[in-house]
Short mmCIF file of C-alpha atoms and ligand atoms in Angstrom, two decimals:
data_model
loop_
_atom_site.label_atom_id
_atom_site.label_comp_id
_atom_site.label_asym_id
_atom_site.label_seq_id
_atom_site.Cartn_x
_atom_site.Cartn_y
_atom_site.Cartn_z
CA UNK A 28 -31.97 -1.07 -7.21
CA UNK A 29 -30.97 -4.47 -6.85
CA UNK A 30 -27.10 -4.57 -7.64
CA UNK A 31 -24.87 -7.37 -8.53
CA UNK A 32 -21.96 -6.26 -6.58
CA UNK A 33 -21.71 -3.71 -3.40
CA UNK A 34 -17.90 -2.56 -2.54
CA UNK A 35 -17.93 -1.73 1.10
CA UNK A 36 -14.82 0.97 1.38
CA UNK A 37 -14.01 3.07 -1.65
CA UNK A 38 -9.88 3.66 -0.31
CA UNK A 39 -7.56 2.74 -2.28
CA UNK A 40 -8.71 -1.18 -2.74
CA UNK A 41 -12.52 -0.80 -3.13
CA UNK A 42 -12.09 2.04 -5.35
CA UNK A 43 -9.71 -0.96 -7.95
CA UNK A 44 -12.52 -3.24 -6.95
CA UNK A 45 -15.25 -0.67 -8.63
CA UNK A 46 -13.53 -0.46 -11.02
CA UNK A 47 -12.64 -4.08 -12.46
CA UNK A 48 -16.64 -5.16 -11.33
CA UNK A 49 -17.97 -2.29 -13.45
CA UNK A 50 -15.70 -2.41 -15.89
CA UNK A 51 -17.27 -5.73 -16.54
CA UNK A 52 -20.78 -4.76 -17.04
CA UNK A 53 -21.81 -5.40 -13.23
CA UNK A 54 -24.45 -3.18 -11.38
CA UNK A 55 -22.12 -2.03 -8.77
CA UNK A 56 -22.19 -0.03 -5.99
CA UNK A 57 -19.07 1.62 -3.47
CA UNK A 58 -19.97 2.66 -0.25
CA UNK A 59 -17.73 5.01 1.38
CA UNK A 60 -17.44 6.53 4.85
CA UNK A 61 -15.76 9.37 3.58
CA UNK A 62 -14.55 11.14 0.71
CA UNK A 63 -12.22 10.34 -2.35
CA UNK A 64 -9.76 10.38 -1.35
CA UNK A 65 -9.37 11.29 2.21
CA UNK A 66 -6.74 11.43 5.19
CA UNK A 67 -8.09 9.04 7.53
CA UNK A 68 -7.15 5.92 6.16
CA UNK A 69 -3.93 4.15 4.66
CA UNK A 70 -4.11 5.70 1.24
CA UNK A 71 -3.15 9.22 1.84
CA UNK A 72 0.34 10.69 1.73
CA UNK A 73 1.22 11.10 -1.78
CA UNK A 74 3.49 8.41 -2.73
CA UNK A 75 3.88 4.98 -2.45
CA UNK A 76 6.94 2.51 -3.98
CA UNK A 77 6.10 0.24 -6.41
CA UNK A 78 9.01 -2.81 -6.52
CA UNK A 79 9.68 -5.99 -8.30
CA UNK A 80 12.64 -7.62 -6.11
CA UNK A 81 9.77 -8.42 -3.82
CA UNK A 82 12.02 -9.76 -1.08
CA UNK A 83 8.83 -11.13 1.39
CA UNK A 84 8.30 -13.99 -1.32
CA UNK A 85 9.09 -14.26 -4.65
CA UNK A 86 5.74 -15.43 -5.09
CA UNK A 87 4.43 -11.51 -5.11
CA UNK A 88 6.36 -11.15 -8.53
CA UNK A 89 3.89 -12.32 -10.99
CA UNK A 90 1.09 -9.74 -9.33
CA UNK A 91 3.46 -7.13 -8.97
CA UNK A 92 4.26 -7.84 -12.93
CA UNK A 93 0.20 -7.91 -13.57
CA UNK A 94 -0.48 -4.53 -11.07
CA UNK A 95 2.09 -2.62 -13.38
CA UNK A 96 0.08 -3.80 -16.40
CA UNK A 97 -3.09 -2.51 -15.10
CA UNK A 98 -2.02 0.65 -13.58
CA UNK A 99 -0.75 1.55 -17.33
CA UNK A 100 -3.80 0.67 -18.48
CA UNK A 101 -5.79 2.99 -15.80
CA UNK A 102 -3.01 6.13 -16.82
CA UNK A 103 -4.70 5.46 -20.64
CA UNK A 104 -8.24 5.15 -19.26
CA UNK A 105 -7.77 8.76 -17.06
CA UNK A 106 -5.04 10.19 -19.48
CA UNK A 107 -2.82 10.98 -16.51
CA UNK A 108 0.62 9.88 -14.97
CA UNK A 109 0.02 7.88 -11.85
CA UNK A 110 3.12 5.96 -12.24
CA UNK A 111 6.73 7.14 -11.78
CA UNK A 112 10.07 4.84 -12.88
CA UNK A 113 13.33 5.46 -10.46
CA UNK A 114 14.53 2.38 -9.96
CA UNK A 115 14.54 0.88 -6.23
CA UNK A 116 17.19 0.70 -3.38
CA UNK A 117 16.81 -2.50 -1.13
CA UNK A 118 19.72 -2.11 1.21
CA UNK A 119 21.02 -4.34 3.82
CA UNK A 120 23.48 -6.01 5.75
CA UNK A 121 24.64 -9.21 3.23
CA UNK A 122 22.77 -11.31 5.26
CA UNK A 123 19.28 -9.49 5.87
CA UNK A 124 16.02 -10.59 5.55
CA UNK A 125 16.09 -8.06 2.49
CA UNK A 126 19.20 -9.03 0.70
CA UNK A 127 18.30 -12.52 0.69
CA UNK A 128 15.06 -11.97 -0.31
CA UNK A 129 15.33 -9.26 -2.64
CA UNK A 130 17.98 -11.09 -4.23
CA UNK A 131 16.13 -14.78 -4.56
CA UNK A 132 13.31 -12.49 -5.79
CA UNK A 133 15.49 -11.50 -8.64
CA UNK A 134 17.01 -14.63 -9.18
CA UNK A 135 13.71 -16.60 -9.47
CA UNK A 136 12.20 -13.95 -12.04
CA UNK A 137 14.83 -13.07 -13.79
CA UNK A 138 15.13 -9.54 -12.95
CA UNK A 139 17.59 -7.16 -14.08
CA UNK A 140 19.66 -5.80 -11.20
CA UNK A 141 22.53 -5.09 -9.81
CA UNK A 142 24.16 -5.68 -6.29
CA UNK A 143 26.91 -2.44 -5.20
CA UNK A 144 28.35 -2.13 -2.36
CA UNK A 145 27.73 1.16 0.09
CA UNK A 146 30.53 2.87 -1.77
CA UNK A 147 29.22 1.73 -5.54
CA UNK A 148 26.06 3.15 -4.33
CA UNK A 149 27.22 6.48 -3.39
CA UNK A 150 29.29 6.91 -6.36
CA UNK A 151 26.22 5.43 -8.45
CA UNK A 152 23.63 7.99 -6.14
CA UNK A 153 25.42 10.62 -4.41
CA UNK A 154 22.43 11.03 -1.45
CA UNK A 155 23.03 7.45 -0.05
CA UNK A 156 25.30 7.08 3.03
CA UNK A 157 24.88 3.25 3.70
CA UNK A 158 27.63 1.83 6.23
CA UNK A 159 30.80 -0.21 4.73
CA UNK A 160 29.08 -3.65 5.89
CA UNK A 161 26.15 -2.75 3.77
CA UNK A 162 25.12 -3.84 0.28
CA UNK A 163 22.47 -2.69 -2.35
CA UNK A 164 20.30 -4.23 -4.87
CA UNK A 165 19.36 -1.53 -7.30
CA UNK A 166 16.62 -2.92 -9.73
CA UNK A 167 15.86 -0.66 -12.85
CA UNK A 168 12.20 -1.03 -13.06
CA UNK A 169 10.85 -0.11 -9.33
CA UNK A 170 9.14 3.20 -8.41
CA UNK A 171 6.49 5.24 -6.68
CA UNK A 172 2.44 5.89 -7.68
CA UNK A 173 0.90 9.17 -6.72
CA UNK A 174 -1.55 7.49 -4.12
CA UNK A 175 -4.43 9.76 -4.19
CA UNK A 176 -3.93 10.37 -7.85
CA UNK A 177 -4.20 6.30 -8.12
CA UNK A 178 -7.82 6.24 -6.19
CA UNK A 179 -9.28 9.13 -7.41
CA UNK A 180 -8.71 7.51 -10.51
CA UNK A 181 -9.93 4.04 -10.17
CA UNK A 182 -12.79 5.94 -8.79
CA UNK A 183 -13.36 8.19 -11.72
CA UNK A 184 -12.85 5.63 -14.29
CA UNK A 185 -15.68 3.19 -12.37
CA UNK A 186 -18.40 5.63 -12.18
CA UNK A 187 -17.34 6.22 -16.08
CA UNK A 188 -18.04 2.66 -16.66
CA UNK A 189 -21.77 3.27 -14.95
CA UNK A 190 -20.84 2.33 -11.16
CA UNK A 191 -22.93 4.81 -8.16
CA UNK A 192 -20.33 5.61 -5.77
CA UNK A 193 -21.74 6.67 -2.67
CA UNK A 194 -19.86 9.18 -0.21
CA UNK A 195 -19.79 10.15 3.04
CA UNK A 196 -22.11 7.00 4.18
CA UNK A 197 -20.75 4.96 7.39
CA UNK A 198 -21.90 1.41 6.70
CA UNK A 199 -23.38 0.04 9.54
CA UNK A 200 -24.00 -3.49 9.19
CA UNK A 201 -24.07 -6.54 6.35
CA UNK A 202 -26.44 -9.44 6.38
CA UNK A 203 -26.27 -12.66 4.12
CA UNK A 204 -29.78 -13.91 3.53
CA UNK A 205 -31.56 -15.47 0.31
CA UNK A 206 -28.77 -15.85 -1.82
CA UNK A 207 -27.35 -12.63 -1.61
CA UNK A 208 -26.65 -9.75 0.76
CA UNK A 209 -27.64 -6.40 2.49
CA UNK A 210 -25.98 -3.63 3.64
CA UNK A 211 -27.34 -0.96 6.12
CA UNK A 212 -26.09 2.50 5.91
CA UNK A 213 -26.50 5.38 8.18
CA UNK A 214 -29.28 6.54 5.58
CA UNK A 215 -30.62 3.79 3.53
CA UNK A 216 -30.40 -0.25 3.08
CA UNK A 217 -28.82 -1.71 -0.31
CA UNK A 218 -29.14 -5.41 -1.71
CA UNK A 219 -26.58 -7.03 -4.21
CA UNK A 220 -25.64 -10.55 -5.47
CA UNK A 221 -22.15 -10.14 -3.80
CA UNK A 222 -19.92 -8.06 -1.40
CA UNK A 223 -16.81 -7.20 -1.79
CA UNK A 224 -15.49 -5.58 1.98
CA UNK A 225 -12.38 -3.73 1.69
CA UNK A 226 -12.48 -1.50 4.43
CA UNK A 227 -8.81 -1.17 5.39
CA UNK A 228 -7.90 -0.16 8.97
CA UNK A 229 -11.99 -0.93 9.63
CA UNK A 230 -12.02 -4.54 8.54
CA UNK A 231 -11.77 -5.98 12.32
CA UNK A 232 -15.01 -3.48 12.95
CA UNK A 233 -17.14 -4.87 9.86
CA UNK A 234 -16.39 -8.21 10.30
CA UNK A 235 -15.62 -9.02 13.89
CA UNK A 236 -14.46 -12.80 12.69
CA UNK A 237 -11.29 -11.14 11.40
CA UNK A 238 -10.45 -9.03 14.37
CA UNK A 239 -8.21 -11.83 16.26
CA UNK A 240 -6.04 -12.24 13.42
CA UNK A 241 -5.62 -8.13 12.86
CA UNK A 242 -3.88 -5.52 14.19
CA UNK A 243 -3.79 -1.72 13.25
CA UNK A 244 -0.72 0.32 13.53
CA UNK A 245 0.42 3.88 13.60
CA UNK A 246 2.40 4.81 11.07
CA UNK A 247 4.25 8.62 10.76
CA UNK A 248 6.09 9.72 7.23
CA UNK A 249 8.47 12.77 7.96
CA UNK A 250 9.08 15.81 4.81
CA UNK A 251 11.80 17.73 4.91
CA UNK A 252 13.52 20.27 2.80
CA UNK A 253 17.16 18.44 1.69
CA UNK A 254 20.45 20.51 2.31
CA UNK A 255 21.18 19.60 -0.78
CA UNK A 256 18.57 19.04 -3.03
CA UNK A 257 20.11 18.31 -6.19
CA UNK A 258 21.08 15.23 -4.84
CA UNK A 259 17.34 13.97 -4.17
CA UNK A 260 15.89 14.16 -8.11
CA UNK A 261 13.79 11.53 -9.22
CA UNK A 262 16.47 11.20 -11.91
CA UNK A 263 19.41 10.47 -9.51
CA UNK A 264 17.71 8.90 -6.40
CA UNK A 265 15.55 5.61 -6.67
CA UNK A 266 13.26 4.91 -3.82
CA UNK A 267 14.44 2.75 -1.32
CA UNK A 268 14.43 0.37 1.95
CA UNK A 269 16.77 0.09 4.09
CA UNK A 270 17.07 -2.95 6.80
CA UNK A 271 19.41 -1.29 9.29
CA UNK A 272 20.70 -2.04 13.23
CA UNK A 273 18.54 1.35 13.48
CA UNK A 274 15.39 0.08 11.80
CA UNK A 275 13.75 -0.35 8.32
CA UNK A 276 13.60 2.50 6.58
CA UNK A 277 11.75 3.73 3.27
CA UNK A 278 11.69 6.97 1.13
CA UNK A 279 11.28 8.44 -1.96
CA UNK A 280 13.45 11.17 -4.47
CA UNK A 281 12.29 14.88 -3.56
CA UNK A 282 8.61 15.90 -4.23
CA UNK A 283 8.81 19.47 -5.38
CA UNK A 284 5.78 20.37 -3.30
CA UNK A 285 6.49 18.38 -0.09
CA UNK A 286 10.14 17.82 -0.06
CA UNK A 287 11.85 14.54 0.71
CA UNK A 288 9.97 11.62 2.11
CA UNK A 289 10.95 8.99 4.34
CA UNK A 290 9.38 6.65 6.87
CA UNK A 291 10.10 3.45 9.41
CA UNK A 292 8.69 0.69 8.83
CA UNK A 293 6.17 0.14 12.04
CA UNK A 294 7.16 3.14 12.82
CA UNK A 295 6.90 2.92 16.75
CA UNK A 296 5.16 -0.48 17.23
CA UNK A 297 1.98 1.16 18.55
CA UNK A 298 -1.37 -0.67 18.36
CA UNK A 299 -4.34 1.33 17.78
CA UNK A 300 -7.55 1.70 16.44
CA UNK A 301 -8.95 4.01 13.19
CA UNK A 302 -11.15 6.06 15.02
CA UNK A 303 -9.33 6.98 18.37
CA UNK A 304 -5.52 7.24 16.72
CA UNK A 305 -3.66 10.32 17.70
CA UNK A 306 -3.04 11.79 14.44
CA UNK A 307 -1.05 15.23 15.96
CA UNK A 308 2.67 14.02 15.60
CA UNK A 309 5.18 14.39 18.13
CA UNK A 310 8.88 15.03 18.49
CA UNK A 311 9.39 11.29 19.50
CA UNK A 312 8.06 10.74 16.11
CA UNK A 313 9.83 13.14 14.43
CA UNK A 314 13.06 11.61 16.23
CA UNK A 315 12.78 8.20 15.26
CA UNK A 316 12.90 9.48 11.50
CA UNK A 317 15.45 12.29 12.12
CA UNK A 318 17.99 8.99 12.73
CA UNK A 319 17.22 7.43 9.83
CA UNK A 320 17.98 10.19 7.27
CA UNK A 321 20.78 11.31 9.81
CA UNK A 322 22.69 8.50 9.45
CA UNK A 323 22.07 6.94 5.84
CA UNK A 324 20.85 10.33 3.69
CA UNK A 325 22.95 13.49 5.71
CA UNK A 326 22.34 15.51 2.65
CA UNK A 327 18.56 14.89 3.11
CA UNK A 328 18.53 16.37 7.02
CA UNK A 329 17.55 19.73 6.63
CA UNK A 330 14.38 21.47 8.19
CA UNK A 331 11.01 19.65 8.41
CA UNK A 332 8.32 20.68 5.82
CA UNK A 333 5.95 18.38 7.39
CA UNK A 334 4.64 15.53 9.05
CA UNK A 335 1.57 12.61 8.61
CA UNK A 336 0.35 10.06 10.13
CA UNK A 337 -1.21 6.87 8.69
CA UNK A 338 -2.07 3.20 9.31
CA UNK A 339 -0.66 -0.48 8.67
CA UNK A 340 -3.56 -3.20 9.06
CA UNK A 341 -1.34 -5.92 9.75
CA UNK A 342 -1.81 -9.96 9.46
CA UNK A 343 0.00 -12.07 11.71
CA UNK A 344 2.15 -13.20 9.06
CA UNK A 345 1.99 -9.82 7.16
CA UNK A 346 0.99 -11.45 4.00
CA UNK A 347 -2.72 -10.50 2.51
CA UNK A 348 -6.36 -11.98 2.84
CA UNK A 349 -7.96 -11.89 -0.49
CA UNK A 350 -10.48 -14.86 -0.54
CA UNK A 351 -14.20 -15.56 0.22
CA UNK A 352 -15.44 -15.61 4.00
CA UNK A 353 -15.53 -19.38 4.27
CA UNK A 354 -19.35 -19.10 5.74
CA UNK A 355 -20.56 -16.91 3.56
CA UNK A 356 -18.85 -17.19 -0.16
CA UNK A 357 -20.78 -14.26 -1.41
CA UNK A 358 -18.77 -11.97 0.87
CA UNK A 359 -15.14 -11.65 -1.01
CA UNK A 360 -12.64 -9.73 1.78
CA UNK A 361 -9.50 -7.36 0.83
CA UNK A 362 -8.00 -6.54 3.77
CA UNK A 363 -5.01 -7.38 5.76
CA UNK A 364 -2.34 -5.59 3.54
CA UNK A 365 0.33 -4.93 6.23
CA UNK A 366 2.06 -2.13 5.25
CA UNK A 367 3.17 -2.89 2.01
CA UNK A 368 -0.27 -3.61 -0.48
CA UNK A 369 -0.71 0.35 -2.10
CA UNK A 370 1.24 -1.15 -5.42
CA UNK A 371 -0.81 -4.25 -5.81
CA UNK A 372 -4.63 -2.17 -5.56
CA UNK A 373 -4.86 -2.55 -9.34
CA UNK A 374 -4.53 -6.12 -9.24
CA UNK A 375 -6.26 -7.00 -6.24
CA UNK A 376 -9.12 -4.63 -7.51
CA UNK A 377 -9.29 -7.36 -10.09
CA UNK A 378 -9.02 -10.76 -8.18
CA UNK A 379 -11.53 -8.85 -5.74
CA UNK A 380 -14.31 -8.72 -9.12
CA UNK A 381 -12.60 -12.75 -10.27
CA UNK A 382 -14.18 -13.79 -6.76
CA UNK A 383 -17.40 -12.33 -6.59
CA UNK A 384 -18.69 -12.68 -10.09
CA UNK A 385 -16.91 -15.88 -11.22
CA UNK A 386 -17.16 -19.06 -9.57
CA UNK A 387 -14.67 -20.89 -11.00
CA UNK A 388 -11.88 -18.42 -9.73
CA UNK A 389 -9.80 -19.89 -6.84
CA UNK A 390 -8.38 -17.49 -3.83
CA UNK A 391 -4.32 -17.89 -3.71
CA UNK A 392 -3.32 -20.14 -1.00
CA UNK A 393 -0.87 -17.66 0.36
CA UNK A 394 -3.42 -14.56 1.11
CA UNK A 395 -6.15 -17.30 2.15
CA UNK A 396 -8.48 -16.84 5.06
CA UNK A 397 -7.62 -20.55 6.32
CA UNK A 398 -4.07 -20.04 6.97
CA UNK A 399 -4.58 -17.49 9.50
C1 FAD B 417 2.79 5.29 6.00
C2 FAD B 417 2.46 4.20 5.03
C3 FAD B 417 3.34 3.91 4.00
C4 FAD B 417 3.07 2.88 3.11
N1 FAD B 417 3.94 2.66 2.08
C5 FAD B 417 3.62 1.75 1.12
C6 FAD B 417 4.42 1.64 -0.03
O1 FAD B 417 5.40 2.38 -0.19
N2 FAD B 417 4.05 0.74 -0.97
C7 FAD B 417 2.95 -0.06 -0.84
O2 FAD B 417 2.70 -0.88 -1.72
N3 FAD B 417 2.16 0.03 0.26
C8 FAD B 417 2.45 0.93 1.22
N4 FAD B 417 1.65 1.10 2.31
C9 FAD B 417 0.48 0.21 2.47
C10 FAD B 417 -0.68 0.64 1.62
O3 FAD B 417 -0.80 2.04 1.60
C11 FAD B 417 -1.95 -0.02 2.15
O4 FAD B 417 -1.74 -1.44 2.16
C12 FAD B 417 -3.15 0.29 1.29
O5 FAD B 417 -3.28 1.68 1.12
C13 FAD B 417 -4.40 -0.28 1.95
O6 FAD B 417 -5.54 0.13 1.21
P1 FAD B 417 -7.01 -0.22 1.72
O7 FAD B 417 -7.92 0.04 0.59
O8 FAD B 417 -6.99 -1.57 2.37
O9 FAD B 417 -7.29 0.83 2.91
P2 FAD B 417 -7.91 2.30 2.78
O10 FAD B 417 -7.33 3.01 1.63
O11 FAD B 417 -7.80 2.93 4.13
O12 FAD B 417 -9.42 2.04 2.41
C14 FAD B 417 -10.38 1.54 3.29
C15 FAD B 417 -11.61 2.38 3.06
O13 FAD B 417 -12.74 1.79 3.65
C16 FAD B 417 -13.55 2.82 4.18
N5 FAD B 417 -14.43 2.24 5.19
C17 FAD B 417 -14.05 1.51 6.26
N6 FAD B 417 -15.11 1.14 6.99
C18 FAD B 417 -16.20 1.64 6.35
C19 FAD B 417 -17.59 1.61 6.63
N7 FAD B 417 -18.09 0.98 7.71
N8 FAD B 417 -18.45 2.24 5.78
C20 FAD B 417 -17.95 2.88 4.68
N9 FAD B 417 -16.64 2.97 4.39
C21 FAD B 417 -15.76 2.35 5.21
C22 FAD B 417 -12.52 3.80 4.74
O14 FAD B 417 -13.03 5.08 4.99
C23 FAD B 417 -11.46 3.77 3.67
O15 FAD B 417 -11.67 4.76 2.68
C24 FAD B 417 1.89 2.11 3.24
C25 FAD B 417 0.99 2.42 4.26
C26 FAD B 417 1.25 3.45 5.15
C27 FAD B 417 0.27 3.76 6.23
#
């Protein structure tokens, strides 16, 4: 079959993309490596936070604002809760990069939210231990989405609206010829109109004109079971990060299954690649969490329930690349998301389908490929 679309990388971007392309009457096709969901990628590990006081640019607002919009939407289409409200925690020294930039995020929109001091916030939410120099912006409307839950669901919903989803099918290769494009598999070879490649941690590998501008990271999230759990509840602890003299630090309220979540953001700084990373995690690893909740959630520190690791695909200046290859404007990339893009796969899912199918639809100059 001759398709109009082929998504190369059903995670948790090509599974939105799917979605919004079949959702609009296009013959699409996802190829995927693996299965849906899997471990292997950047989509796995139950939660991620959804926030508002976007404090890397303001300019993230508006999609974060649209993403919510369609993620509701997708909970109607599957008839199940992807999407959790707890409020968020961006903490900080006054002067952070976080602070500033959570607060001008606020400011600009017009967000509801509230700055406290360390002390306001542990009166306000009894598990956070910030230091005295420390401030919070709590902002009501922030939260977490239950990440597999999220792609499975795209997933679902796409092959309801008539899309073939292929599993467990390495793509090999992609060639633009004739006006439109093929795509070589381990087992068979696929034409389409358009491609749409959003294949995560493997972008640099499918389209070697990216690599010099990416780098893939190791990431580790820690469980454990809190000394005090009570303290924890989605009802009385918003997800949070943290910009400490120990690190950035994120987490989420106690998952009754898994326990208490937190991370670092980069982790350990360590470059790799998808398919050599050690994915067995150490006690370095587990240290460099252990401070974090130590020191800034003491009620959290109790025994380890367990441990993941997980990958960043990071730009140079860790903002996105959603636009068309420049040579080849029938290829639309998704890639690039840095650590922080899980909330936005609903929306980007549907700038992915604006680019291939309309040509009138303009990349944003902030995620595009010329800036890099
Ligand atoms: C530990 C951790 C915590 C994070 N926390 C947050 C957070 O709290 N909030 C947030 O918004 N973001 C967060 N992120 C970032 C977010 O999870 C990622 O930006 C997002 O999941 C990236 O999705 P993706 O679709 O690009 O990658 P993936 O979900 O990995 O999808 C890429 C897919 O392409 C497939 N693929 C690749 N190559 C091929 C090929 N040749 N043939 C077939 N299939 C192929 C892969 O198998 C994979 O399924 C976090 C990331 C990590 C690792």
């Amino acid at each position: 079959m001759f398709y109009d679309a082929i998504v190369l990388g059903v995670g948790g971007m090509g599974s939105a993309a799917v979605y919004h392309l079949a959702r609009r009457g296009a013959r699409v096709l996802g190829i995927e490596q693996f299965g849906i969901p899997h471990d292997r990628g950047s989509s796995h590990g139950v939660s991620r936070i959804i926030r508002l006081a976007y404090w890397e640019h303001p300019d993230y607002v508006p999609l974060v604002r649209r993403a919510y919009d369609l993620w509701r939407d997708l909970e109607g289409s599957v008839g199940e809760p992807l999407l959790t409200v707890t409020g968020t925690i961006d903490g900080g020294p006054p002067d952070s990069r976080t602070i500033r930039g959570s607060l001008s995020a606020c400011r600009t929109h017009g967000l509801a939210h509230e700055l406290l001091d360390a002390a306001a916030l542990s009166r306000r939410f009894p598990g956070y231990r910030l230091p005295d120099d420390h401030v919070a912006v709590f902002q009501p409307e922030g939260g977490f989405l239950f990440a597999e839950r999220c792609t499975l669901a795209h997933a679902n919903a796409a092959r309801a609206a008539g899309a073939d989803v292929h599993l467990d099918q390495r793509a090999t290769g992609w060639t633009v010829a004739g006006g439109g494009v093929q795509v070589t598999t381990e087992r068979a070879r696929y034409h389409a109109a358009k491609l749409v490649i959003t294949a995560g941690p493997w972008l640099a590998a499918v389209v070697p004109a990216l690599a010099r501008h990416l780098t893939v990271e190791r990431q580790v999230v820690l469980w454990t079971r809190p000394l005090r759990p009570e303290l924890f509840t989605s009802d009385r602890f918003p997800v949070f990060y943290i910009d400490t003299p120990r690190g950035g630090f994120y987490g989420f309220p106690l998952d009754p299954a898994r326990g208490f979540k937190i991370g670092k953001y980069h982790h350990r700084r360590q470059r790799t690649d998808p398919d050599s990373v050690d994915r067995t995690c150490s006690p370095e690893d587990e240290a460099a969490l252990r401070d974090g909740i130590a020191h800034y959630f003491p009620d959290a520190n109790g025994p380890t329930a367990s441990m993941s690791t997980c990958l960043f695909t990071n730009t140079p200046d860790e903002h996105f690349i959603i636009d068309r290859l420049p040579d080849h404007p029938e290829v639309v990339i998704a890639g690039g998301f840095s650590g922080h893009g899980f909330k936005f796969c609903s929306v980007v899912g549907e700038m992915a389908a604006d680019l291939a199918l309309d040509p009138a639809s303009s990349r944003l100059s902030l995620f595009a490929i010329d800036r890099l």
